[in-house]
Coordinates of C-alpha atoms in Angstrom, one line a residue:
Chain D
X148 CA -1.9 -10.3 10.3
X149 CA -2.6 -14.1 10.9
X150 CA 0.9 -14.8 11.2
X151 CA 1.3 -12.4 14.4
X152 CA -1.8 -14.6 15.4
X153 CA 1.0 -17.3 15.3
X154 CA 3.2 -15.6 16.7
X155 CA 4.8 -16.1 20.4
X156 CA 7.1 -13.7 23.0
X157 CA 8.5 -16.4 24.1
X158 CA 10.2 -17.2 20.5
X159 CA 13.9 -16.7 22.4
X160 CA 14.4 -19.5 25.7
X161 CA 16.6 -17.3 28.0
X162 CA 19.6 -18.3 28.3
X163 CA 21.3 -19.5 31.0
X164 CA 23.4 -16.4 31.5
X165 CA 21.3 -13.3 31.3
X166 CA 22.6 -11.7 34.5
X167 CA 25.9 -11.4 32.9
X168 CA 26.2 -7.6 32.6
X169 CA 28.6 -7.3 29.5
X170 CA 27.3 -7.9 26.2
X171 CA 29.2 -10.4 24.7
X172 CA 30.4 -10.9 20.7
X173 CA 27.6 -12.8 20.5
X174 CA 25.2 -9.3 21.5
X175 CA 27.3 -7.2 19.3
X176 CA 26.8 -9.5 15.9
X177 CA 22.9 -9.3 16.9
X178 CA 23.1 -5.3 16.9
X179 CA 24.8 -5.0 13.8
X180 CA 23.2 -7.0 11.9
X181 CA 19.7 -6.5 13.1
X182 CA 21.3 -2.2 12.6
X183 CA 19.6 -1.9 9.2
X184 CA 15.9 -3.3 10.3
X185 CA 16.6 -1.1 13.7
X186 CA 17.6 1.7 12.1
X187 CA 14.5 1.3 9.8
X188 CA 11.8 1.0 12.1
X189 CA 13.1 3.8 14.7
X190 CA 13.0 6.5 11.5
X191 CA 11.1 5.2 9.6
X192 CA 8.1 4.0 11.4
X193 CA 8.2 5.1 15.6
X194 CA 9.4 8.3 15.3
X195 CA 6.8 8.9 12.3
X196 CA 4.4 8.2 14.8
X197 CA 5.9 9.9 17.5
X198 CA 6.2 13.3 15.2
X199 CA 2.8 13.3 13.8
X200 CA 1.2 12.6 16.9
X201 CA 3.4 16.0 18.0
X202 CA 1.9 17.5 15.0
X203 CA -1.6 16.8 15.7
X204 CA -1.1 18.8 19.0
X205 CA -0.1 22.6 16.8
X206 CA -0.6 25.2 14.3
X207 CA 2.0 24.4 12.2
X208 CA 3.0 27.1 9.3
X209 CA 4.1 25.5 5.8
X210 CA 6.6 22.4 6.4
X211 CA 7.9 22.4 9.5
X212 CA 7.2 20.0 12.1
X213 CA 6.5 21.7 15.3
X214 CA 4.0 25.9 15.5
X215 CA 2.1 26.5 18.1
X216 CA 0.5 24.7 20.3
X217 CA -3.0 24.3 20.3
X218 CA -4.1 21.2 22.7
X219 CA -7.4 18.9 20.5
X220 CA -8.0 22.4 18.5
X221 CA -6.8 20.1 15.6
X222 CA -8.4 17.3 16.4
X223 CA -12.0 19.4 17.6
X224 CA -11.5 20.9 13.7
X225 CA -11.5 17.9 12.5
X226 CA -14.5 16.5 14.7
X227 CA -17.0 19.1 13.4
X228 CA -15.8 19.3 9.9
X229 CA -18.9 17.9 7.9
X230 CA -16.3 16.5 5.4
X231 CA -14.5 14.8 7.4
X232 CA -17.8 13.2 8.2
X233 CA -19.0 12.6 4.7
X234 CA -15.8 11.6 4.0
X235 CA -16.1 8.9 6.9
X236 CA -19.6 7.6 6.0
X237 CA -17.9 6.7 1.8
X238 CA -15.1 5.4 3.1
X239 CA -17.1 3.3 5.1
X240 CA -20.1 2.9 2.5
X241 CA -17.9 2.1 -0.1
X242 CA -15.2 -0.5 2.4
X243 CA -18.5 -2.0 3.3
X244 CA -20.2 -3.5 0.5
X245 CA -16.5 -4.2 -1.0
X246 CA -15.3 -6.8 1.5
X247 CA -18.6 -8.3 1.8
X248 CA -19.7 -8.4 -1.2
X249 CA -15.7 -9.7 -2.2
X250 CA -15.6 -12.0 0.9
X251 CA -19.4 -14.3 -0.3
X252 CA -18.2 -13.9 -4.0
X253 CA -14.2 -15.5 -3.7
X254 CA -15.8 -17.9 -1.3
X255 CA -18.4 -18.7 -3.3
X256 CA -16.0 -18.8 -6.1
X257 CA -13.1 -20.2 -4.4
X258 CA -15.4 -24.1 -3.2
X259 CA -16.2 -23.7 -7.3
X260 CA -12.9 -23.5 -7.9
X261 CA -11.8 -26.7 -5.4
X262 CA -15.0 -28.5 -6.7
X263 CA -13.4 -29.7 -10.0
X264 CA -11.8 -32.6 -10.5
X265 CA -9.8 -31.2 -13.1
X266 CA -6.0 -30.1 -11.9
X267 CA -5.5 -28.4 -14.4
X268 CA -8.5 -25.8 -14.7
X269 CA -8.0 -25.8 -11.6
X270 CA -5.0 -24.1 -12.0
X271 CA -5.9 -22.1 -14.8
X272 CA -8.7 -20.9 -12.8
X273 CA -6.9 -19.7 -10.2
X274 CA -4.3 -17.9 -12.2
X275 CA -7.4 -16.1 -14.6
X276 CA -8.6 -14.6 -11.4
X277 CA -5.8 -13.9 -9.5
X278 CA -4.9 -11.5 -12.7
X279 CA -6.3 -7.8 -12.2
X280 CA -4.5 -8.3 -8.6
X281 CA -1.3 -8.0 -9.8
X282 CA -2.8 -5.0 -11.3
X283 CA -1.7 -1.5 -10.1
X284 CA -4.5 0.7 -8.9
X285 CA -3.6 3.6 -11.3
X286 CA -4.1 0.8 -14.6
X287 CA -7.2 -0.8 -12.9
X288 CA -8.6 3.1 -12.5
X289 CA -7.6 4.2 -16.1
X290 CA -9.2 0.9 -17.6
X291 CA -12.1 0.9 -15.8
X292 CA -12.4 5.3 -16.5
X293 CA -13.8 4.0 -20.1
X294 CA -15.1 0.2 -19.3
X295 CA -17.3 3.0 -17.5
X296 CA -17.4 5.6 -19.8
X297 CA -20.6 7.6 -18.8
X298 CA -21.7 8.1 -22.4
X299 CA -23.5 5.5 -24.3
X300 CA -19.8 4.4 -26.1
X301 CA -18.5 2.9 -22.6
X302 CA -18.7 -1.0 -21.9
X303 CA -20.9 -1.3 -19.4
X304 CA -23.1 1.4 -20.6
X305 CA -23.4 -1.3 -24.2
X306 CA -24.5 -4.2 -22.8
X307 CA -27.0 -3.0 -20.5
X308 CA -27.5 -1.0 -23.5
X309 CA -28.6 -4.3 -25.1
X310 CA -31.2 -5.1 -22.0
X311 CA -32.4 -1.7 -22.9
X312 CA -31.5 0.1 -20.0
X313 CA -30.2 3.6 -20.8
X314 CA -26.6 4.5 -20.4
X315 CA -25.4 4.8 -16.8
X316 CA -23.2 7.9 -15.2
X317 CA -20.6 4.9 -13.4
X318 CA -18.3 7.8 -12.7
X319 CA -20.4 10.6 -13.2
X320 CA -23.3 10.4 -11.3
X321 CA -22.5 11.1 -7.2
X322 CA -26.0 8.2 -6.5
X323 CA -23.5 5.7 -8.5
X324 CA -20.1 6.4 -8.0
X325 CA -19.5 4.8 -4.7
X326 CA -21.4 1.4 -6.3
X327 CA -19.1 1.9 -9.3
X328 CA -16.1 1.6 -6.9
X329 CA -16.9 -1.0 -5.0
X330 CA -17.3 -3.1 -8.7
X331 CA -14.0 -2.2 -9.6
X332 CA -12.6 -2.9 -6.7
X333 CA -14.2 -6.5 -6.8
X334 CA -12.7 -7.0 -10.0
X335 CA -9.4 -6.5 -8.6
X336 CA -10.0 -8.2 -5.2
X337 CA -11.3 -11.2 -5.7
X338 CA -8.3 -13.3 -7.3
X339 CA -6.4 -12.6 -3.5
X340 CA -9.1 -13.5 -1.4
X341 CA -9.9 -16.4 -3.7
X342 CA -6.1 -18.0 -3.1
X343 CA -6.5 -18.2 0.2
X344 CA -9.6 -19.4 0.7
X345 CA -8.8 -22.3 -1.9
X346 CA -5.7 -22.9 0.3
X347 CA -8.2 -22.7 3.5
X348 CA -10.4 -25.1 1.7
X349 CA -7.4 -27.9 1.2
X350 CA -6.5 -28.1 4.9
X351 CA -10.3 -28.6 6.0
X352 CA -9.8 -32.5 7.1
X353 CA -11.0 -35.1 5.5
X354 CA -12.7 -37.4 8.1
X355 CA -14.7 -34.6 8.9
X356 CA -17.3 -34.9 5.5
X357 CA -16.2 -38.1 5.8
X358 CA -18.2 -38.1 9.2
X359 CA -21.2 -36.0 7.6
X360 CA -21.9 -38.1 5.2
X361 CA -22.1 -41.5 7.3
X362 CA -24.2 -39.3 9.4
X363 CA -26.5 -38.6 6.2
X364 CA -25.5 -34.9 5.5
X365 CA -26.0 -34.0 1.7
X366 CA -23.3 -31.3 0.0
X367 CA -24.5 -27.3 1.2
X368 CA -25.4 -28.9 5.2
X369 CA -21.6 -30.0 4.9
X370 CA -21.0 -26.9 2.9
X371 CA -22.7 -24.8 5.5
X372 CA -21.9 -27.1 8.8
X373 CA -18.7 -27.9 8.0
X374 CA -16.7 -26.0 6.3
X375 CA -17.7 -22.9 6.7
X376 CA -17.2 -23.2 10.6
X377 CA -13.9 -24.5 10.4
X378 CA -12.7 -21.5 7.6
X379 CA -14.1 -18.9 10.9
X380 CA -10.7 -17.7 11.5
X381 CA -9.7 -16.9 7.8
X382 CA -13.4 -15.0 7.1
X383 CA -12.2 -12.7 10.3
X384 CA -8.3 -12.2 8.6
X385 CA -10.2 -11.1 5.2
X386 CA -12.4 -9.2 7.2
X387 CA -9.7 -7.3 8.9
X388 CA -7.4 -7.3 5.9
X389 CA -10.3 -5.8 4.0
X390 CA -11.5 -3.4 6.4
X391 CA -8.4 -1.8 7.3
X392 CA -6.9 -1.7 3.2
X393 CA -10.7 -0.3 2.5
X394 CA -9.9 2.6 5.3
X395 CA -7.2 3.6 2.7
X396 CA -8.9 4.1 -0.1
X397 CA -7.0 6.7 -2.0
X398 CA -5.3 6.1 -5.4
X399 CA -9.0 5.0 -7.2
X400 CA -11.1 8.5 -5.6
X401 CA -8.4 10.7 -6.5
X402 CA -7.5 9.7 -9.9
X403 CA -11.8 9.6 -10.9
X404 CA -12.9 12.7 -8.6
X405 CA -9.4 14.8 -7.8
X406 CA -9.3 16.2 -4.3
X407 CA -12.5 17.4 -4.3
X408 CA -14.0 13.2 -4.6
X409 CA -16.0 14.6 -7.8
X410 CA -18.6 13.2 -8.1
X411 CA -20.3 16.3 -5.5
X412 CA -18.2 14.5 -3.1
X413 CA -19.3 10.8 -2.9
X414 CA -16.1 10.1 -4.0
X415 CA -14.0 12.0 -1.0
X416 CA -12.6 8.9 1.5
X417 CA -10.7 9.4 4.6
X418 CA -7.0 9.5 3.1
X419 CA -8.5 11.9 0.4
X420 CA -9.3 14.1 3.3
X421 CA -6.0 13.7 5.2
X422 CA -4.0 14.3 1.8
X423 CA -5.5 17.7 0.6
X424 CA -5.6 19.1 4.5
X425 CA -1.6 17.9 3.9
X426 CA -0.5 19.4 0.3
X427 CA -3.0 21.1 -0.9
X428 CA -4.3 23.5 2.2
X429 CA -0.8 22.9 4.2
X430 CA -2.9 22.0 7.5
X431 CA 0.1 19.5 8.5
X432 CA -1.0 19.9 12.0
X433 CA -5.1 19.8 11.3
X434 CA -4.1 16.2 8.6
X435 CA -2.0 14.6 11.1
X436 CA -5.0 14.9 13.7
X437 CA -7.5 13.5 10.8
X438 CA -4.1 10.9 10.4
X439 CA -4.5 10.1 14.0
X440 CA -8.3 9.6 14.3
X441 CA -7.7 7.2 12.0
X442 CA -5.4 5.1 12.8
X443 CA -7.8 5.1 16.2
X444 CA -10.9 4.0 14.0
X445 CA -9.4 1.2 12.3
X446 CA -7.3 0.7 15.7
X447 CA -10.8 0.2 17.1
X448 CA -12.6 -1.9 13.7
X449 CA -9.6 -4.6 14.2
X450 CA -9.9 -4.9 17.7
X451 CA -13.6 -5.4 17.2
X452 CA -13.1 -8.3 14.4
X453 CA -10.8 -10.2 16.4
X454 CA -13.1 -10.8 19.6
X455 CA -15.2 -12.6 16.2
X456 CA -12.8 -15.2 16.8
X457 CA -12.8 -15.6 20.3
X458 CA -15.9 -17.5 20.9
X459 CA -14.9 -20.8 21.5
X460 CA -17.1 -23.6 19.2
X461 CA -16.6 -26.9 18.5
X462 CA -13.5 -27.0 17.1
X463 CA -11.7 -25.3 19.0
Chain U
X19 CA -20.3 -55.9 -3.6
X20 CA -23.0 -55.3 -6.7
X21 CA -25.4 -52.2 -5.3
X22 CA -21.6 -51.0 -4.1
X23 CA -19.9 -50.9 -7.5
X24 CA -23.9 -49.6 -8.8
X25 CA -23.1 -46.5 -6.5
X26 CA -20.0 -45.3 -7.2
X27 CA -20.4 -45.9 -11.5
X28 CA -23.8 -44.1 -9.9
X29 CA -22.2 -40.9 -8.4
X30 CA -19.1 -40.6 -11.3
X31 CA -22.0 -39.6 -13.7
X32 CA -23.7 -37.5 -10.9
X33 CA -19.9 -35.9 -10.8
X34 CA -18.8 -35.3 -14.4
X35 CA -22.4 -33.7 -15.1
X36 CA -21.2 -31.4 -11.9
X37 CA -17.7 -30.9 -13.8
X38 CA -19.3 -29.5 -16.4
X39 CA -21.5 -27.4 -15.2
X40 CA -19.0 -25.8 -12.7
X41 CA -16.2 -25.4 -15.6
X42 CA -19.0 -23.7 -17.9
X43 CA -19.8 -21.5 -14.4
X44 CA -16.6 -20.3 -14.3
X45 CA -15.7 -19.8 -17.6
X46 CA -18.2 -17.2 -17.9
X47 CA -16.9 -15.6 -14.2
X48 CA -13.3 -16.3 -16.2
X49 CA -14.4 -14.1 -19.1
X50 CA -15.7 -11.7 -17.0
X51 CA -12.0 -11.0 -15.3
X52 CA -10.4 -11.1 -18.9
X53 CA -12.9 -8.8 -21.4
X54 CA -11.2 -5.3 -19.3
X55 CA -7.7 -6.9 -20.3
X56 CA -9.2 -7.5 -23.9
X57 CA -10.6 -4.1 -24.1
X58 CA -7.6 -2.9 -23.4
X59 CA -5.4 -4.4 -25.8
X60 CA -8.1 -3.7 -28.6
X61 CA -8.5 -0.4 -27.9
X62 CA -4.3 0.7 -27.7
X63 CA -3.6 -1.1 -31.1
X64 CA -6.4 1.4 -32.7
X65 CA -5.9 4.5 -33.8
X66 CA -9.2 5.2 -35.1
X67 CA -9.9 5.2 -31.1
X68 CA -7.2 8.1 -30.4
X69 CA -9.9 10.4 -29.9
X70 CA -13.1 8.4 -28.7
X71 CA -13.9 5.0 -27.6
X72 CA -15.4 3.0 -30.3
X73 CA -19.4 2.2 -30.9
X74 CA -20.1 -0.4 -30.5
X75 CA -17.4 -2.1 -29.0
X76 CA -15.2 -3.8 -31.4
X77 CA -13.5 -7.2 -31.2
X78 CA -10.3 -6.6 -33.2
X79 CA -9.3 -2.5 -34.1
X80 CA -10.9 -0.4 -36.9
X81 CA -7.8 0.2 -37.9
X82 CA -4.9 -1.6 -36.7
X83 CA -1.2 0.1 -35.3
X84 CA 1.4 1.0 -33.2
X85 CA 0.7 4.6 -33.7
X86 CA -0.8 4.5 -30.3
X87 CA 2.3 3.3 -28.9
X88 CA 4.1 5.8 -29.9
X89 CA 2.4 8.4 -29.1
X90 CA 1.9 6.9 -26.1
X91 CA 6.3 6.7 -25.8
X92 CA 6.2 10.9 -27.3
X93 CA 3.6 12.3 -25.3
X94 CA 3.9 10.5 -22.4
X95 CA 7.7 10.0 -21.6
X96 CA 7.3 6.1 -21.2
X97 CA 10.7 5.4 -21.8
X98 CA 12.3 7.4 -18.8
X99 CA 9.1 6.8 -16.6
X100 CA 9.9 2.8 -17.6
X101 CA 13.8 3.5 -16.7
X102 CA 12.5 5.1 -13.1
X103 CA 10.7 2.4 -11.9
X104 CA 13.2 -0.2 -12.6
X105 CA 15.8 2.7 -11.1
X106 CA 13.1 2.7 -7.7
X107 CA 12.0 -1.5 -7.5
X108 CA 15.3 -2.5 -8.1
X109 CA 17.7 -0.6 -5.2
X110 CA 14.0 -1.1 -2.9
X111 CA 14.3 -4.8 -3.3
X112 CA 17.6 -4.9 -2.7
X113 CA 17.8 -2.9 0.5
X114 CA 14.6 -4.6 2.0
X115 CA 15.0 -7.7 1.0
X116 CA 19.3 -7.7 2.4
X117 CA 17.6 -5.3 5.4
X118 CA 15.6 -8.8 5.9
X119 CA 17.9 -11.3 5.8
X120 CA 20.8 -9.8 7.9
X121 CA 17.9 -8.8 10.5
X122 CA 16.6 -12.1 10.0
X123 CA 19.3 -14.4 11.0
X124 CA 20.6 -11.9 13.4
X125 CA 17.2 -13.0 15.2
X126 CA 16.7 -16.8 14.3
X127 CA 20.6 -18.0 15.1
X128 CA 22.2 -15.0 17.3
X129 CA 19.9 -14.5 20.0
X130 CA 21.6 -11.7 20.9
X131 CA 20.4 -10.0 24.0
X132 CA 17.5 -8.1 24.0
X133 CA 15.9 -10.0 20.6
X134 CA 12.8 -10.8 21.6
X135 CA 12.2 -6.5 22.0
X136 CA 13.7 -6.1 18.3
X137 CA 11.2 -8.9 17.7
X138 CA 8.5 -7.4 18.8
X139 CA 9.1 -3.7 18.0
X140 CA 9.6 -4.3 14.4
X141 CA 6.3 -7.0 14.1
X142 CA 4.1 -4.0 15.9
X143 CA 4.9 -1.1 13.4
X144 CA 3.9 -3.3 11.1
X145 CA 0.1 -2.2 11.6
X146 CA 0.9 1.0 11.5
X147 CA -0.6 2.1 8.2
X148 CA 1.8 4.4 6.2
X149 CA -0.9 6.4 5.1
X150 CA -0.2 7.6 9.0
X151 CA 3.4 8.2 9.1
X152 CA 3.4 9.5 5.6
X153 CA 3.0 13.1 6.2
X154 CA 6.5 13.2 9.0
X155 CA 8.1 11.0 6.3
X156 CA 7.4 13.8 3.3
X157 CA 8.0 16.7 6.3
X158 CA 11.6 15.0 7.0
X159 CA 12.4 13.7 4.0
X160 CA 11.7 17.3 2.2
X161 CA 13.6 19.4 5.2
X162 CA 17.0 16.7 4.9
X163 CA 16.6 18.4 1.0
X164 CA 16.2 14.6 -0.3
X165 CA 12.9 15.6 -2.1
X166 CA 13.1 14.0 -5.9
X167 CA 15.5 11.7 -4.8
X168 CA 15.4 8.6 -5.0
X169 CA 17.2 7.9 -1.4
X170 CA 13.7 9.1 -0.6
X171 CA 12.4 5.3 -1.7
X172 CA 15.6 3.2 -0.5
X173 CA 16.0 4.5 3.0
X174 CA 12.8 3.6 3.9
X175 CA 12.9 0.3 2.5
X176 CA 15.3 -0.3 5.8
X177 CA 11.9 -1.4 7.3
X178 CA 10.9 -4.4 5.5
X179 CA 9.3 -5.7 9.2
X180 CA 6.7 -8.5 7.7
X181 CA 10.7 -9.5 5.3
X182 CA 12.5 -9.5 8.8
X183 CA 9.3 -11.5 10.7
X184 CA 9.1 -14.2 7.1
X185 CA 13.2 -14.2 7.2
X186 CA 13.2 -15.6 10.8
X187 CA 10.3 -18.1 10.8
X188 CA 12.6 -19.0 7.5
X189 CA 15.9 -19.2 9.2
X190 CA 14.2 -21.1 12.0
X191 CA 13.9 -23.8 10.0
X192 CA 17.7 -24.4 9.1
X193 CA 19.8 -25.9 11.5
X194 CA 22.2 -24.4 14.2
X195 CA 24.7 -27.0 14.0
X196 CA 25.7 -25.5 11.0
X197 CA 26.5 -22.4 12.2
X198 CA 28.3 -24.4 15.3
X199 CA 30.2 -26.0 12.8
X200 CA 31.1 -22.8 11.0
X201 CA 32.4 -21.0 13.9
X202 CA 34.5 -24.2 14.7
X203 CA 35.9 -24.0 11.8
X204 CA 37.2 -20.5 12.3
X205 CA 34.8 -18.9 9.8
X206 CA 33.8 -15.3 10.2
X207 CA 29.8 -14.4 11.7
X208 CA 29.1 -12.3 8.5
X209 CA 30.9 -15.2 5.9
X210 CA 28.6 -18.1 8.1
X211 CA 25.6 -15.5 6.7
X212 CA 26.5 -15.7 3.2
X213 CA 28.6 -19.0 2.5
X214 CA 26.7 -21.3 4.8
X215 CA 23.3 -20.3 5.3
X216 CA 22.5 -17.5 2.4
X217 CA 22.5 -20.1 -0.6
X218 CA 19.6 -21.8 1.5
X219 CA 17.4 -19.4 1.3
X220 CA 16.2 -19.1 -2.2
X221 CA 13.1 -19.8 -1.5
X222 CA 12.5 -16.9 0.4
X223 CA 14.8 -14.5 -1.3
X224 CA 12.3 -14.9 -4.2
X225 CA 9.4 -14.8 -2.0
X226 CA 10.1 -11.2 -1.2
X227 CA 11.9 -10.6 -4.3
X228 CA 8.0 -10.8 -5.7
X229 CA 6.6 -9.6 -3.0
X230 CA 8.3 -6.0 -2.5
X231 CA 8.6 -6.3 -7.1
X232 CA 4.6 -6.0 -7.0
X233 CA 4.5 -3.7 -4.0
X234 CA 7.1 -1.1 -5.2
X235 CA 6.1 -1.0 -8.9
X236 CA 2.5 -0.7 -8.4
X237 CA 2.6 2.1 -5.7
X238 CA 1.5 5.4 -6.6
X239 CA 0.7 7.8 -2.8
X240 CA 4.7 8.2 -1.9
X241 CA 5.4 8.6 -5.3
X242 CA 3.3 11.2 -5.8
X243 CA 3.9 13.0 -2.0
X244 CA 8.0 13.0 -3.0
X245 CA 8.4 13.2 -6.5
X246 CA 7.7 16.8 -8.3
X247 CA 10.1 16.4 -10.9
X248 CA 8.3 14.9 -13.9
X249 CA 11.8 13.5 -15.4
X250 CA 11.7 11.7 -11.5
X251 CA 8.1 9.9 -12.3
X252 CA 8.4 6.6 -12.0
X253 CA 4.9 5.1 -14.1
X254 CA 2.8 4.6 -11.4
X255 CA 2.8 8.4 -11.3
X256 CA 3.6 9.4 -14.5
X257 CA 0.5 7.4 -16.8
X258 CA -1.4 8.9 -13.7
X259 CA 0.3 12.9 -14.0
X260 CA -0.5 12.7 -17.2
X261 CA -4.5 11.3 -17.5
X262 CA -4.6 13.6 -13.7
X263 CA -3.6 16.9 -16.0
X264 CA -5.1 15.6 -19.9
X265 CA -8.7 14.3 -18.1
X266 CA -9.2 10.8 -17.3
X267 CA -11.2 9.7 -19.6
X268 CA -9.9 11.3 -23.2
X269 CA -7.3 9.7 -25.3
X270 CA -8.5 5.8 -25.5
X271 CA -5.8 4.7 -27.2
X272 CA -3.2 6.3 -26.3
X273 CA -4.1 6.2 -23.0
X274 CA -4.4 2.5 -22.9
X275 CA -1.2 1.9 -24.9
X276 CA 0.8 3.1 -21.7
X277 CA -1.2 1.5 -19.9
X278 CA -0.4 -1.8 -21.5
X279 CA 3.6 -0.9 -22.0
X280 CA 2.8 0.0 -17.9
X281 CA 1.4 -4.1 -17.3
X282 CA 4.3 -5.5 -19.5
X283 CA 6.3 -5.7 -17.3
X284 CA 3.9 -7.2 -13.8
X285 CA 2.0 -9.5 -16.3
X286 CA 5.5 -10.9 -17.7
X287 CA 6.4 -11.7 -14.4
X288 CA 3.5 -13.4 -13.6
X289 CA 3.1 -15.2 -16.3
X290 CA 6.4 -17.1 -15.0
X291 CA 6.1 -17.2 -11.2
X292 CA 2.4 -17.0 -11.6
X293 CA 2.5 -20.4 -9.5
X294 CA 5.5 -19.3 -7.2
X295 CA 3.6 -16.2 -6.8
X296 CA -0.2 -16.7 -5.6
X297 CA 1.6 -19.7 -3.3
X298 CA 3.9 -16.7 -1.6
X299 CA 0.5 -15.2 -1.4
X300 CA -1.3 -17.9 0.0
X301 CA 1.3 -18.3 2.3
X302 CA 2.2 -14.8 3.3
X303 CA -1.3 -13.0 3.4
X304 CA 0.1 -10.4 3.2
X305 CA -0.6 -8.1 -0.1
X306 CA 2.1 -4.9 0.2

């Protein structure tokens, strides 16, 4: 994303002989070298996008791409399906909490690490906080299903039990299961954001701080008036990446609650909804309609978040 | 002069107190991050926890044993799943990295007609979520009879637009004069690429291998769709299916033993290349 932002469409200066009709040997070599990529993009990105669009307007049967043309009725069905709305609400709920808490916590964490004067310590904490990030979603979920065990044996229930709190059904009580997912994903994702924030913090020009010090600004004022505004593009980048990731939540909720999104449908997410319609109910047309709706939602959210970066401020 | 010195000394003292507080806070935070791993290790070596979680939680196994790992390897076909995962990862890494390096080279150094279009097309498809294209891709592969076939991993690996982008940016930094000189000497394009430029690409190749390995090894959704036979399962889907069918919170120590084994490759890679991984991720800014 941030990389895209740096891209310019005119990366390649026009060659002087662009009027020449025939392809040069150089051109052919270029196509030959890019052929694997071009084939890959066409067959596994462009074709599926188009096929999904076509399928979403058909009533499909079994595993065929075609079927009876039904216009917008697949979309109509999905939009009027209360389960889809439940899935969307859950996805948003888990997403908003995990993205916002994740950004705030990791920014604080990165600031703390950045203020350490002890470089071995810096590297040590970076490595420790990042470690959960290389752990797969499956392993994380299995691990947390035991840590969040619903009876007093679970580690988290044991810990809160020391404070006299009764055991909580972290993944079995529909009232709390979504918060438990947020906690679990914070553990997994915190280090990633922290690393990016740390890189950002190191890029803030020293003289800005020095100028502020001359003006008598303290640590917290510098943090609020220099660091945070300066890192706004990174905050926006994280909001975008976090949102995209959150909208695609599947592995953990599927492992914990199965295709029903248990407990009580509280862990039904949009991708789980797509998955169960496509591969359990074999309603491929309907599932692709839902996936297009998901794509549109992600697209709108991303575009909206990118606008946050447009606003002019003193650093531009 | 004196007052300035006094100020600096005063500041030093204050900072060192802050440093102590900072370090303690960060250690507490790291402890919270590490506890799940410690719990996993302790449980995985505890034969007494094969049916139920120990209560109260223990710092050392009640019945220390590796029988849990034996049980994990017999009841879950861990050995087979790991072999499968290695096959899938190796193939995807080679194909993706090669596709990215070749196209990155072409886009950066050959300046062929339509290069802009190719780059734009590849980059814009990077934004398409996999969840969106998985159904048609699944149908495509099932029609080709490639369900349970690792070609369903290898072929889509050709589409590694992010790698192309990384490689192109890397080649852009390498001088074009190298190519011009080699061509004047009569070298073929392929050998310019493989003999002149490729040896200079080790950093970017390493980055791609790390990112691809972490992505492929940890992926579960595509294996869930495309692998139906248990003998073809990769480690993630094998582990997931075992717990999905037997109950996710049953047999703690055996599942934790299997989870520990599944983490060994990534954790070993992480330990050796930790700074490098953190750097490539901070640089790339994209996880998958």
